[in-house]
Coordinates of C-alpha atoms in Angstrom, one line a residue:
Chain I
M1306 CA -41.7 -79.5 -14.4
L1307 CA -38.8 -81.7 -13.2
R1308 CA -38.7 -85.1 -14.8
L1309 CA -36.0 -87.8 -14.2
T1310 CA -35.9 -90.8 -16.5
N1311 CA -33.8 -93.8 -15.8
V1312 CA -31.2 -91.8 -13.8
S1313 CA -28.3 -93.7 -12.4
A1314 CA -25.7 -91.9 -10.4
G1315 CA -22.8 -92.5 -8.0
Y1316 CA -19.2 -91.9 -7.1
G1317 CA -16.5 -93.4 -9.4
Q1318 CA -17.0 -97.2 -9.5
I1319 CA -19.8 -97.2 -7.0
Q1320 CA -23.3 -96.8 -8.4
V1321 CA -25.5 -95.5 -5.6
V1322 CA -28.7 -94.8 -7.5
R1323 CA -30.1 -97.1 -10.3
D1324 CA -32.7 -96.4 -12.9
V1325 CA -34.6 -93.8 -11.0
S1326 CA -37.6 -92.0 -12.6
L1327 CA -39.5 -89.4 -10.7
D1328 CA -41.2 -86.1 -11.4
V1329 CA -42.2 -82.9 -9.6
G1330 CA -45.1 -80.7 -10.8
E1331 CA -45.7 -77.0 -10.6
Q1332 CA -46.2 -75.6 -7.2
E1333 CA -46.0 -79.0 -5.6
I1334 CA -44.1 -80.4 -2.6
V1335 CA -42.9 -83.9 -3.3
C1336 CA -41.0 -85.9 -0.8
L1337 CA -38.3 -88.5 -1.2
I1338 CA -38.0 -90.8 1.7
G1339 CA -35.8 -93.8 2.4
S1340 CA -33.3 -95.0 5.0
N1341 CA -29.8 -93.9 5.5
G1342 CA -27.6 -94.7 2.5
A1343 CA -30.5 -95.3 0.2
G1344 CA -29.1 -92.7 -2.2
K1345 CA -31.4 -89.7 -1.6
T1346 CA -28.5 -87.2 -1.3
T1347 CA -26.8 -88.7 -4.3
L1348 CA -29.9 -88.3 -6.3
L1349 CA -30.2 -84.6 -5.4
R1350 CA -26.6 -84.1 -6.2
A1351 CA -27.2 -85.7 -9.6
I1352 CA -30.0 -83.2 -10.3
S1353 CA -27.7 -80.4 -9.3
G1354 CA -24.9 -81.6 -11.5
I1355 CA -22.4 -82.2 -8.7
A1356 CA -22.5 -86.0 -8.6
P1357 CA -19.2 -87.3 -10.0
F1358 CA -21.1 -89.7 -12.3
C1359 CA -24.6 -89.6 -13.7
V1360 CA -26.4 -91.1 -16.7
G1361 CA -30.0 -90.9 -17.8
T1362 CA -32.1 -87.8 -18.6
I1363 CA -32.9 -85.0 -16.2
E1364 CA -35.4 -82.7 -17.8
F1365 CA -36.5 -79.4 -16.3
N1366 CA -39.1 -77.3 -18.0
G1367 CA -38.4 -79.0 -21.3
E1368 CA -34.6 -78.5 -21.1
D1369 CA -32.2 -81.5 -20.7
L1370 CA -29.9 -80.7 -17.7
S1371 CA -27.8 -83.9 -17.8
D1372 CA -24.8 -82.3 -19.6
L1373 CA -24.8 -79.0 -17.8
P1374 CA -22.0 -78.3 -15.4
G1375 CA -23.0 -77.9 -11.7
H1376 CA -22.6 -74.2 -11.6
E1377 CA -25.1 -73.6 -14.4
I1378 CA -28.0 -75.5 -12.8
V1379 CA -28.9 -72.7 -10.5
T1380 CA -29.4 -70.4 -13.4
R1381 CA -32.1 -72.7 -14.8
G1382 CA -34.2 -72.2 -11.7
I1383 CA -33.2 -75.0 -9.3
A1384 CA -31.8 -74.2 -5.9
H1385 CA -30.3 -76.8 -3.7
V1386 CA -30.3 -76.7 0.1
P1387 CA -27.7 -79.3 0.9
E1388 CA -27.5 -81.8 3.7
G1389 CA -25.9 -80.3 6.8
R1390 CA -26.7 -76.8 5.5
R1391 CA -23.2 -76.2 4.2
L1392 CA -23.2 -72.5 5.0
F1393 CA -20.2 -70.4 4.3
R1394 CA -19.3 -70.3 8.0
T1395 CA -16.9 -67.4 8.2
M1396 CA -19.3 -65.1 6.2
S1397 CA -22.2 -63.1 7.6
I1398 CA -25.8 -64.2 7.1
R1399 CA -26.2 -61.3 4.6
D1400 CA -23.1 -62.4 2.6
N1401 CA -24.4 -66.0 2.6
L1402 CA -27.7 -64.8 1.3
L1403 CA -26.0 -62.7 -1.3
M1404 CA -24.0 -65.7 -2.4
G1405 CA -27.3 -67.4 -3.1
A1406 CA -27.9 -64.6 -5.6
F1407 CA -24.5 -64.9 -7.2
R1408 CA -25.8 -65.4 -10.7
R1409 CA -28.4 -62.7 -10.5
R1410 CA -27.3 -59.4 -11.9
S1411 CA -30.0 -57.0 -11.2
A1412 CA -29.3 -55.1 -7.9
S1413 CA -33.0 -54.1 -7.4
E1414 CA -34.0 -57.7 -7.9
I1415 CA -31.4 -59.0 -5.4
K1416 CA -32.6 -56.3 -2.9
H1417 CA -36.2 -57.4 -3.4
N1418 CA -35.3 -61.1 -2.8
L1419 CA -33.2 -60.2 0.2
D1420 CA -36.2 -58.4 1.7
R1421 CA -38.4 -61.4 0.9
V1422 CA -36.1 -63.7 2.8
Y1423 CA -35.8 -61.3 5.8
H1424 CA -39.6 -61.1 5.8
L1425 CA -39.9 -64.9 5.7
F1426 CA -37.3 -65.3 8.4
P1427 CA -37.2 -62.2 10.7
R1428 CA -34.6 -64.0 12.8
L1429 CA -32.1 -63.7 9.9
A1430 CA -32.8 -60.0 9.6
E1431 CA -32.0 -59.5 13.2
R1432 CA -28.7 -61.3 12.9
R1433 CA -27.7 -60.3 9.4
D1434 CA -24.1 -59.3 10.3
Q1435 CA -23.5 -62.4 12.4
A1436 CA -21.1 -65.1 11.1
A1437 CA -23.1 -68.0 9.8
G1438 CA -20.9 -70.5 11.7
T1439 CA -22.1 -69.1 15.0
L1440 CA -25.8 -69.6 14.4
S1441 CA -28.0 -72.3 16.0
G1442 CA -29.0 -75.3 14.0
G1443 CA -32.5 -73.9 13.3
E1444 CA -31.1 -70.5 12.3
Q1445 CA -28.6 -72.2 10.0
Q1446 CA -31.4 -74.1 8.3
M1447 CA -33.3 -70.8 7.8
C1448 CA -30.2 -69.3 6.4
A1449 CA -29.6 -72.2 4.0
I1450 CA -33.2 -72.1 2.8
G1451 CA -33.1 -68.3 2.5
R1452 CA -29.8 -68.7 0.5
G1453 CA -31.7 -71.0 -1.8
L1454 CA -34.5 -68.6 -2.3
M1455 CA -32.1 -65.8 -3.3
S1456 CA -31.6 -67.3 -6.7
E1457 CA -35.3 -66.9 -7.3
P1458 CA -35.8 -70.6 -8.1
K1459 CA -38.8 -72.4 -9.5
L1460 CA -37.8 -75.5 -7.6
I1461 CA -35.9 -76.0 -4.4
L1462 CA -34.2 -79.3 -3.5
I1463 CA -34.1 -79.6 0.3
D1464 CA -31.9 -82.3 1.8
E1465 CA -32.9 -83.3 5.4
L1466 CA -34.9 -80.4 6.6
S1467 CA -35.2 -81.7 10.2
L1468 CA -31.7 -83.1 10.7
G1469 CA -30.6 -82.3 14.2
L1470 CA -33.3 -79.8 15.0
A1471 CA -35.8 -79.6 17.8
P1472 CA -39.4 -80.6 16.9
Q1473 CA -40.7 -77.1 17.5
V1474 CA -38.1 -75.6 15.1
V1475 CA -39.0 -78.2 12.5
D1476 CA -42.7 -77.3 12.8
N1477 CA -41.9 -73.6 12.1
L1478 CA -39.7 -74.5 9.2
A1479 CA -42.4 -76.7 7.8
K1480 CA -45.0 -73.9 7.9
T1481 CA -42.5 -71.7 6.1
L1482 CA -42.1 -74.3 3.4
L1483 CA -45.9 -74.3 2.8
H1484 CA -45.6 -70.6 2.5
I1485 CA -42.8 -70.9 0.0
R1486 CA -44.9 -73.3 -2.1
D1487 CA -47.7 -70.8 -2.1
L1488 CA -45.3 -68.3 -3.6
G1489 CA -45.3 -70.6 -6.6
I1490 CA -42.1 -72.6 -5.9
S1491 CA -42.0 -76.4 -6.0
I1492 CA -40.1 -78.3 -3.4
L1493 CA -38.4 -81.7 -3.7
L1494 CA -37.9 -82.6 0.0
V1495 CA -35.6 -85.4 1.2
E1496 CA -36.6 -86.2 4.7
Q1497 CA -35.8 -88.9 7.3
D1498 CA -38.8 -88.0 9.4
V1499 CA -41.6 -89.5 7.4
E1500 CA -44.3 -87.9 9.5
I1501 CA -43.1 -84.4 8.6
A1502 CA -42.6 -85.4 5.0
F1503 CA -46.1 -86.7 4.6
E1504 CA -47.6 -83.7 6.3
L1505 CA -46.0 -81.3 3.8
A1506 CA -45.9 -83.3 0.6
S1507 CA -48.7 -84.2 -1.8
R1508 CA -46.8 -87.1 -3.3
G1509 CA -43.9 -89.2 -2.4
F1510 CA -41.3 -91.6 -3.6
L1511 CA -39.6 -94.3 -1.5
L1512 CA -36.0 -94.9 -2.4
D1513 CA -34.7 -98.2 -1.2
S1514 CA -31.1 -99.3 -1.9
G1515 CA -30.9 -96.9 -4.8
Q1516 CA -34.1 -97.8 -6.5
I1517 CA -37.6 -96.3 -6.3
T1518 CA -39.8 -99.1 -4.9
V1519 CA -43.0 -97.2 -3.9
V1520 CA -44.7 -94.2 -5.6
G1521 CA -48.0 -92.5 -4.7
T1522 CA -49.8 -89.7 -3.0
T1523 CA -48.7 -89.3 0.6
A1524 CA -52.1 -90.6 1.8
E1525 CA -51.4 -93.8 -0.1
L1526 CA -47.9 -94.0 1.1
A1527 CA -49.0 -93.7 4.7
E1528 CA -51.2 -96.8 4.3
N1529 CA -48.5 -98.8 2.5
P1530 CA -47.6 -101.8 4.6
Q1531 CA -43.9 -101.7 3.7
I1532 CA -43.6 -98.0 4.7
K1533 CA -45.7 -98.5 7.8
L1534 CA -43.5 -101.3 8.9
A1535 CA -40.1 -99.7 8.1
Y1536 CA -40.7 -96.0 8.7
I1537 CA -43.7 -95.3 10.8
G1538 CA -43.3 -98.2 13.2
A1539 CA -47.0 -99.1 13.6
Chain Y
M351 CA 27.7 -28.7 47.1
A352 CA 28.1 -31.8 45.0
E353 CA 31.4 -32.6 43.5
P354 CA 31.6 -32.3 39.7
S355 CA 31.9 -36.0 39.1
D356 CA 28.5 -36.5 40.9
G357 CA 26.8 -34.0 38.6
L358 CA 28.4 -35.5 35.5
R359 CA 27.2 -39.1 36.1
P360 CA 23.4 -38.4 36.2
R361 CA 23.8 -36.2 33.1
F362 CA 25.7 -38.9 31.4
L363 CA 23.1 -41.5 32.3
L364 CA 20.3 -39.2 31.0
W365 CA 22.2 -38.6 27.8
L366 CA 22.7 -42.3 27.4
S367 CA 19.1 -43.2 28.0
V368 CA 17.9 -40.5 25.6
R369 CA 20.3 -41.9 23.0
F370 CA 19.1 -45.4 23.7
M371 CA 15.4 -44.4 23.4
T372 CA 16.1 -42.5 20.2
L373 CA 17.8 -45.6 18.8
L374 CA 15.0 -47.8 19.9
L375 CA 12.4 -45.5 18.4
Q376 CA 14.5 -45.2 15.2
N377 CA 14.6 -49.0 14.8
L378 CA 10.9 -49.2 15.6
V379 CA 10.1 -46.7 12.9
N380 CA 12.5 -48.5 10.5
G381 CA 10.8 -51.8 11.3
L382 CA 7.3 -50.5 10.8
L383 CA 8.2 -48.9 7.5
L384 CA 9.8 -52.2 6.4
G385 CA 6.8 -54.1 7.8
G386 CA 4.3 -52.2 5.7
L387 CA 6.0 -53.5 2.6
Y388 CA 6.2 -56.9 4.1
V389 CA 2.5 -57.0 4.5
C390 CA 2.1 -56.3 0.8
I391 CA 4.6 -59.1 0.0
A392 CA 2.5 -61.6 2.0
I393 CA -1.1 -60.9 1.2
G394 CA -1.1 -62.4 -2.2
F395 CA 0.9 -65.4 -1.1
S396 CA -1.5 -66.0 1.8
L397 CA -4.6 -65.7 -0.4
I398 CA -3.3 -68.3 -2.9
W399 CA -2.3 -70.6 -0.1
G400 CA -5.5 -70.2 1.8
V401 CA -8.0 -70.5 -1.1
L402 CA -6.2 -72.8 -3.6
N403 CA -4.1 -74.7 -1.1
I404 CA -1.2 -74.0 -3.4
I405 CA 2.1 -72.9 -1.9
N406 CA 3.1 -70.6 -4.7
L407 CA 6.8 -70.8 -5.0
L408 CA 6.5 -68.5 -8.0
H409 CA 5.5 -65.6 -5.7
G410 CA 9.0 -64.2 -5.2
S411 CA 9.8 -64.1 -8.9
I412 CA 6.5 -62.3 -9.6
I413 CA 7.4 -59.7 -7.1
V414 CA 10.8 -59.3 -8.8
L415 CA 9.1 -59.1 -12.2
G416 CA 6.9 -56.3 -10.8
S417 CA 10.1 -54.5 -9.7
Y418 CA 11.7 -54.8 -13.1
I419 CA 8.6 -53.5 -14.9
A420 CA 8.5 -50.5 -12.5
Y421 CA 12.3 -50.0 -13.0
Y422 CA 12.1 -50.0 -16.8
A423 CA 9.0 -47.8 -16.8
F424 CA 11.0 -45.4 -14.7
T425 CA 14.3 -45.5 -16.7
M426 CA 12.7 -45.6 -20.1
F427 CA 9.6 -43.4 -19.7
G428 CA 10.2 -41.6 -16.5
I429 CA 7.1 -43.0 -14.8
S430 CA 7.5 -43.0 -11.0
P431 CA 7.6 -46.5 -9.5
F432 CA 4.9 -45.3 -7.1
L433 CA 2.5 -45.1 -10.0
A434 CA 3.7 -48.3 -11.6
P435 CA 1.1 -50.5 -9.7
L436 CA -1.6 -48.8 -11.9
F437 CA -0.4 -50.8 -14.9
V438 CA 1.5 -53.6 -13.2
I439 CA -1.6 -54.8 -11.3
P440 CA -3.6 -55.5 -14.5
M441 CA -0.5 -57.0 -16.2
M442 CA 0.2 -59.4 -13.4
F443 CA -3.5 -60.2 -13.0
A444 CA -3.7 -61.3 -16.6
F445 CA -0.5 -63.3 -16.1
G446 CA -1.7 -65.1 -13.0
Y447 CA -5.2 -65.6 -14.4
G448 CA -3.9 -67.2 -17.6
L449 CA -1.3 -69.3 -15.7
Q450 CA -3.9 -70.8 -13.4
L451 CA -6.4 -71.4 -16.2
A452 CA -4.0 -73.0 -18.5
V453 CA -1.6 -74.8 -16.2
L454 CA -2.3 -74.9 -12.5
N455 CA -6.0 -75.8 -12.7
R456 CA -5.0 -79.1 -14.2
V457 CA -3.4 -80.2 -10.9
V458 CA -5.2 -78.0 -8.3
D459 CA -7.0 -80.9 -6.7
K460 CA -3.8 -83.0 -6.5
P461 CA -1.8 -83.4 -3.3
V462 CA 0.2 -80.4 -2.2
L463 CA 3.5 -81.9 -3.3
I464 CA 2.4 -81.9 -6.9
T465 CA 1.4 -78.2 -7.0
L466 CA 4.6 -77.4 -5.0
T467 CA 6.7 -79.1 -7.6
L468 CA 4.9 -77.4 -10.4
T469 CA 5.2 -73.9 -9.0
F470 CA 8.9 -74.7 -8.3
G471 CA 9.4 -75.6 -11.9
L472 CA 7.5 -72.5 -13.1
D473 CA 9.6 -70.4 -10.8
L474 CA 12.8 -71.8 -12.3
I475 CA 11.5 -70.9 -15.8
L476 CA 10.4 -67.4 -14.9
N477 CA 13.5 -66.7 -12.8
N478 CA 15.9 -67.9 -15.5
F479 CA 14.0 -65.9 -18.1
M480 CA 14.6 -62.8 -16.0
L481 CA 18.2 -63.7 -15.6
A482 CA 18.6 -64.0 -19.3
A483 CA 16.5 -60.9 -20.1
F484 CA 17.7 -58.5 -17.3
T485 CA 21.0 -60.1 -16.3
A486 CA 22.0 -60.7 -12.6
N487 CA 23.3 -57.1 -12.2
F488 CA 21.7 -55.3 -9.3
R489 CA 19.5 -52.4 -10.6
R490 CA 18.5 -49.4 -8.5
V491 CA 15.8 -46.8 -9.0
V492 CA 17.6 -43.5 -8.5
F493 CA 15.5 -40.4 -8.4
K494 CA 16.8 -37.2 -10.0
D495 CA 15.5 -35.3 -7.0
P496 CA 16.0 -37.6 -4.1
F497 CA 13.3 -37.7 -1.5
E498 CA 14.0 -35.8 1.7
T499 CA 14.4 -37.3 5.1
L500 CA 12.6 -35.9 8.1
D501 CA 14.4 -35.5 11.4
L502 CA 12.0 -35.8 14.3
Y503 CA 14.0 -35.2 17.5
G504 CA 16.8 -37.4 16.2
V505 CA 14.6 -40.1 14.6
I506 CA 15.4 -40.1 10.9
I507 CA 12.4 -40.8 8.7
P508 CA 13.1 -41.3 4.9
V509 CA 10.1 -39.9 3.0
D510 CA 10.4 -42.4 0.1
R511 CA 9.9 -45.3 2.5
V512 CA 7.0 -43.6 4.2
V513 CA 5.3 -43.2 0.8
A514 CA 6.1 -46.8 -0.1
M515 CA 4.7 -48.0 3.2
A516 CA 1.6 -45.8 2.9
L517 CA 0.9 -47.1 -0.6
A518 CA 1.5 -50.7 0.6
L519 CA -1.2 -50.2 3.3
V520 CA -3.6 -48.6 0.8
L521 CA -3.1 -51.7 -1.4
T522 CA -3.8 -53.9 1.6
L523 CA -7.0 -52.0 2.3
A524 CA -8.0 -52.3 -1.3
F525 CA -7.4 -56.0 -1.0
Y526 CA -9.5 -56.2 2.1
L527 CA -12.4 -54.3 0.4
L528 CA -12.1 -56.5 -2.7
L529 CA -12.5 -59.7 -0.6
N530 CA -15.2 -58.4 1.8
S531 CA -17.4 -56.1 -0.2
S532 CA -17.3 -57.2 -3.8
R533 CA -19.3 -59.9 -5.5
I534 CA -16.2 -61.7 -6.8
G535 CA -14.5 -61.4 -3.4
R536 CA -17.4 -63.0 -1.7
A537 CA -17.2 -65.9 -4.2
I538 CA -13.5 -66.3 -3.4
V539 CA -14.2 -66.5 0.3
A540 CA -17.2 -68.8 -0.4
V541 CA -15.0 -71.2 -2.4
R542 CA -12.5 -71.2 0.4
N543 CA -15.3 -72.0 2.9
D544 CA -17.1 -74.8 1.0
R545 CA -16.3 -75.5 -2.6
D546 CA -19.3 -77.8 -3.3
A547 CA -21.8 -75.3 -1.8
A548 CA -20.2 -72.6 -3.9
V549 CA -20.9 -74.6 -7.0
L550 CA -24.5 -74.9 -6.0
M551 CA -24.7 -71.1 -5.8
G552 CA -23.6 -71.0 -9.5
V553 CA -19.9 -70.3 -8.9
N554 CA -17.6 -71.6 -11.6
V555 CA -14.8 -72.8 -9.3
K556 CA -12.1 -73.1 -11.9
Q557 CA -12.7 -69.5 -12.9
I558 CA -12.6 -68.3 -9.3
Y559 CA -9.3 -70.2 -8.9
A560 CA -8.0 -68.3 -11.8
V561 CA -9.2 -65.0 -10.5
T562 CA -7.7 -65.8 -7.1
F563 CA -4.3 -66.6 -8.5
G564 CA -4.6 -63.5 -10.7
V565 CA -5.3 -61.3 -7.7
G566 CA -2.4 -62.9 -5.7
A567 CA -0.1 -62.3 -8.6
A568 CA -1.4 -58.7 -9.1
F569 CA -0.6 -57.8 -5.5
A570 CA 2.8 -59.5 -5.7
G571 CA 3.6 -57.3 -8.7
A572 CA 2.4 -54.2 -6.9
A573 CA 4.6 -55.1 -3.9
G574 CA 7.5 -55.4 -6.4
C575 CA 6.8 -51.9 -7.7
L576 CA 7.0 -50.4 -4.2
L577 CA 10.0 -52.5 -3.2
S578 CA 11.9 -51.2 -6.3
V579 CA 12.4 -47.8 -4.6
V580 CA 13.7 -49.4 -1.4
F581 CA 15.8 -52.4 -2.4
P582 CA 18.1 -53.2 -5.2
I583 CA 16.5 -55.2 -8.0
S584 CA 17.8 -58.6 -9.1
P585 CA 16.4 -62.0 -10.0
M586 CA 18.4 -63.3 -7.0
S587 CA 16.0 -61.5 -4.6
S588 CA 13.1 -63.7 -5.4
G589 CA 14.1 -66.4 -2.9
L590 CA 14.5 -63.8 -0.2
Y591 CA 11.0 -62.3 -0.8
L592 CA 9.5 -65.8 -1.0
G593 CA 11.1 -66.7 2.4
K594 CA 9.7 -63.5 3.9
A595 CA 6.2 -64.2 2.6
F596 CA 6.5 -67.7 4.2
V597 CA 7.6 -66.4 7.5
I598 CA 4.9 -63.7 7.6
C599 CA 2.1 -66.1 6.9
V600 CA 3.2 -68.5 9.5
L601 CA 4.0 -65.8 12.0
G602 CA 0.7 -64.0 11.6
G603 CA -1.4 -67.0 11.0
L604 CA -2.4 -68.3 7.6
G605 CA -5.3 -67.3 5.6
S606 CA -6.4 -64.0 6.9
I607 CA -5.6 -60.4 6.0
G608 CA -5.3 -59.5 9.7
G609 CA -2.7 -62.3 10.0
A610 CA -0.6 -60.9 7.1
L611 CA -0.9 -57.4 8.6
I612 CA 0.2 -58.5 12.0
G613 CA 2.8 -60.9 10.7
G614 CA 4.3 -58.4 8.2
L615 CA 4.6 -55.5 10.7
A616 CA 5.9 -57.9 13.4
L617 CA 8.6 -59.3 11.1
G618 CA 9.6 -55.8 10.1
V619 CA 10.0 -54.7 13.7
I620 CA 11.7 -58.0 14.7
E621 CA 14.3 -57.8 11.9
S622 CA 14.9 -54.1 12.7
M623 CA 15.5 -54.9 16.4
G624 CA 17.7 -57.7 15.3
V625 CA 19.8 -55.2 13.4
M626 CA 20.0 -53.0 16.5
L627 CA 20.9 -55.8 19.0
A628 CA 22.9 -58.3 16.9
G629 CA 24.0 -56.4 13.8
P630 CA 22.7 -56.2 10.3
E631 CA 24.1 -59.6 9.3
H632 CA 21.7 -61.2 11.8
S633 CA 18.5 -59.5 10.8
V634 CA 17.1 -62.4 8.8
L635 CA 18.3 -64.8 11.4
T636 CA 16.3 -63.0 14.1
G637 CA 13.2 -63.3 12.0
F638 CA 13.5 -67.0 11.7
L639 CA 14.4 -67.5 15.4
V640 CA 11.2 -65.7 16.4
L641 CA 9.3 -67.8 13.8
L642 CA 10.6 -71.0 15.5
A643 CA 9.6 -69.6 18.9
V644 CA 6.1 -68.8 17.6
L645 CA 5.7 -72.2 16.0
A646 CA 6.7 -73.9 19.3
I647 CA 4.4 -71.8 21.5
K648 CA 1.5 -70.8 19.3
P649 CA 1.5 -72.9 16.1
T650 CA -1.6 -71.2 14.7
G651 CA 0.3 -67.9 14.4
L652 CA -0.3 -64.7 16.2
A653 CA -3.8 -64.1 14.7
G654 CA -4.4 -67.6 13.4
K655 CA -7.9 -68.6 12.6
R656 CA -9.7 -70.2 9.8
G657 CA -11.1 -68.5 6.7
Y658 CA -10.8 -65.1 5.2
E659 CA -12.6 -62.4 7.2

């Protein structure tokens, strides 16, 4: 459903990602792992059309997204949960979620999606009028994922699910992601915590200094010596 | 039996203190009536500064343009300036929207000095255009049947100013509802909070910038309509209005409606008290002195906080 072919992206003169090809299938969780500064975030930004510079083809359900401006990507069915959550801090949870549905016009559909998010994260329903900036890290991540779901995407890009969160919180979020996949939504997960990533995803890509060096099912990746050495520490 | 002089002194003191209280109350009322209009002057300026990070030096001239449109609608078609916002708001919105889209969006990401210079230049153009078109003569809206004044125990309340202030507060409320309960208002606040995240939500930022500038201009024009019944109209007033908008934003705290509300009312009362204590020629001076004091003691302004709420 999502297919990147020879994508290079970066900022101005600096090319962060080189010749990356990867794909995500229907109703699949795919993880993108790699160390700090490997270019994971840049790659997601390239898919969402907000990387300052990007060449190569990004195809989604048969449509070439490479030349679309950033604000049109979400209308094609791709939601992006950015690194560090990036909530609208002064706005309430409810308004943040409604911003997720900014490009959806049907009020009944928005209401339906809002209920779906509240059902998925009852915590958000309890605190719907609270300013997003006052939430705990876990709640903020829930809100960010919920905001992504509000656009009724076919694919969600999640950048650093576990960043700065307690293990128990991450476990809960991970369960919810499986649930979201079962709703028919694919997930491209960028994750530092390889253990969590492998638990959730069926396939994975290792991004090393801007290039994909290892590809495979997560079971294969877990046995890969390079990954074992660098990321699992065994 | 008290001597007559002893009975006279308390009565004189009582009379004096009643006179003083009435005077104080009168100036408070004057200040609040003025302040309501000041709020309306400042909200658009504050919005554009807060969301676009543009210090819109054109703001004063847009207010004056609003006054002129209201004035000519009144003298040529007999339309009350109080109704003028109904057509001035869409006109000024279109003007602001177009200006942002065609001109300001080109430099909106540049350092603040660039946008400042640009709006300064645009202000020169608009102001001189108004000088050429309307001349520098002071115009005044004169109603055929002047509004009455109410007398409440010695406090004089001019009804036209009360109507102007009430409409100014209604506009402020509309502005609040627009930003807080509408889809487009949410997008404006979202862009102010986090531009990149707003793009991910599907917000066309350049378009929201244009809408924001349009809304700012629309409310400036509406303020101009209301001011036209209170103050004489001249292109020369633009600098004065701009200065007020500046003071109010800094006084109340930048980037919130609450700030503009508190700042506007406070400035009105401060100026009015300045008139009472130091004379009319010092009213503007008092405003700026208090501004300096606030900057020294509480630089975030009286209600200063981040973001539009």
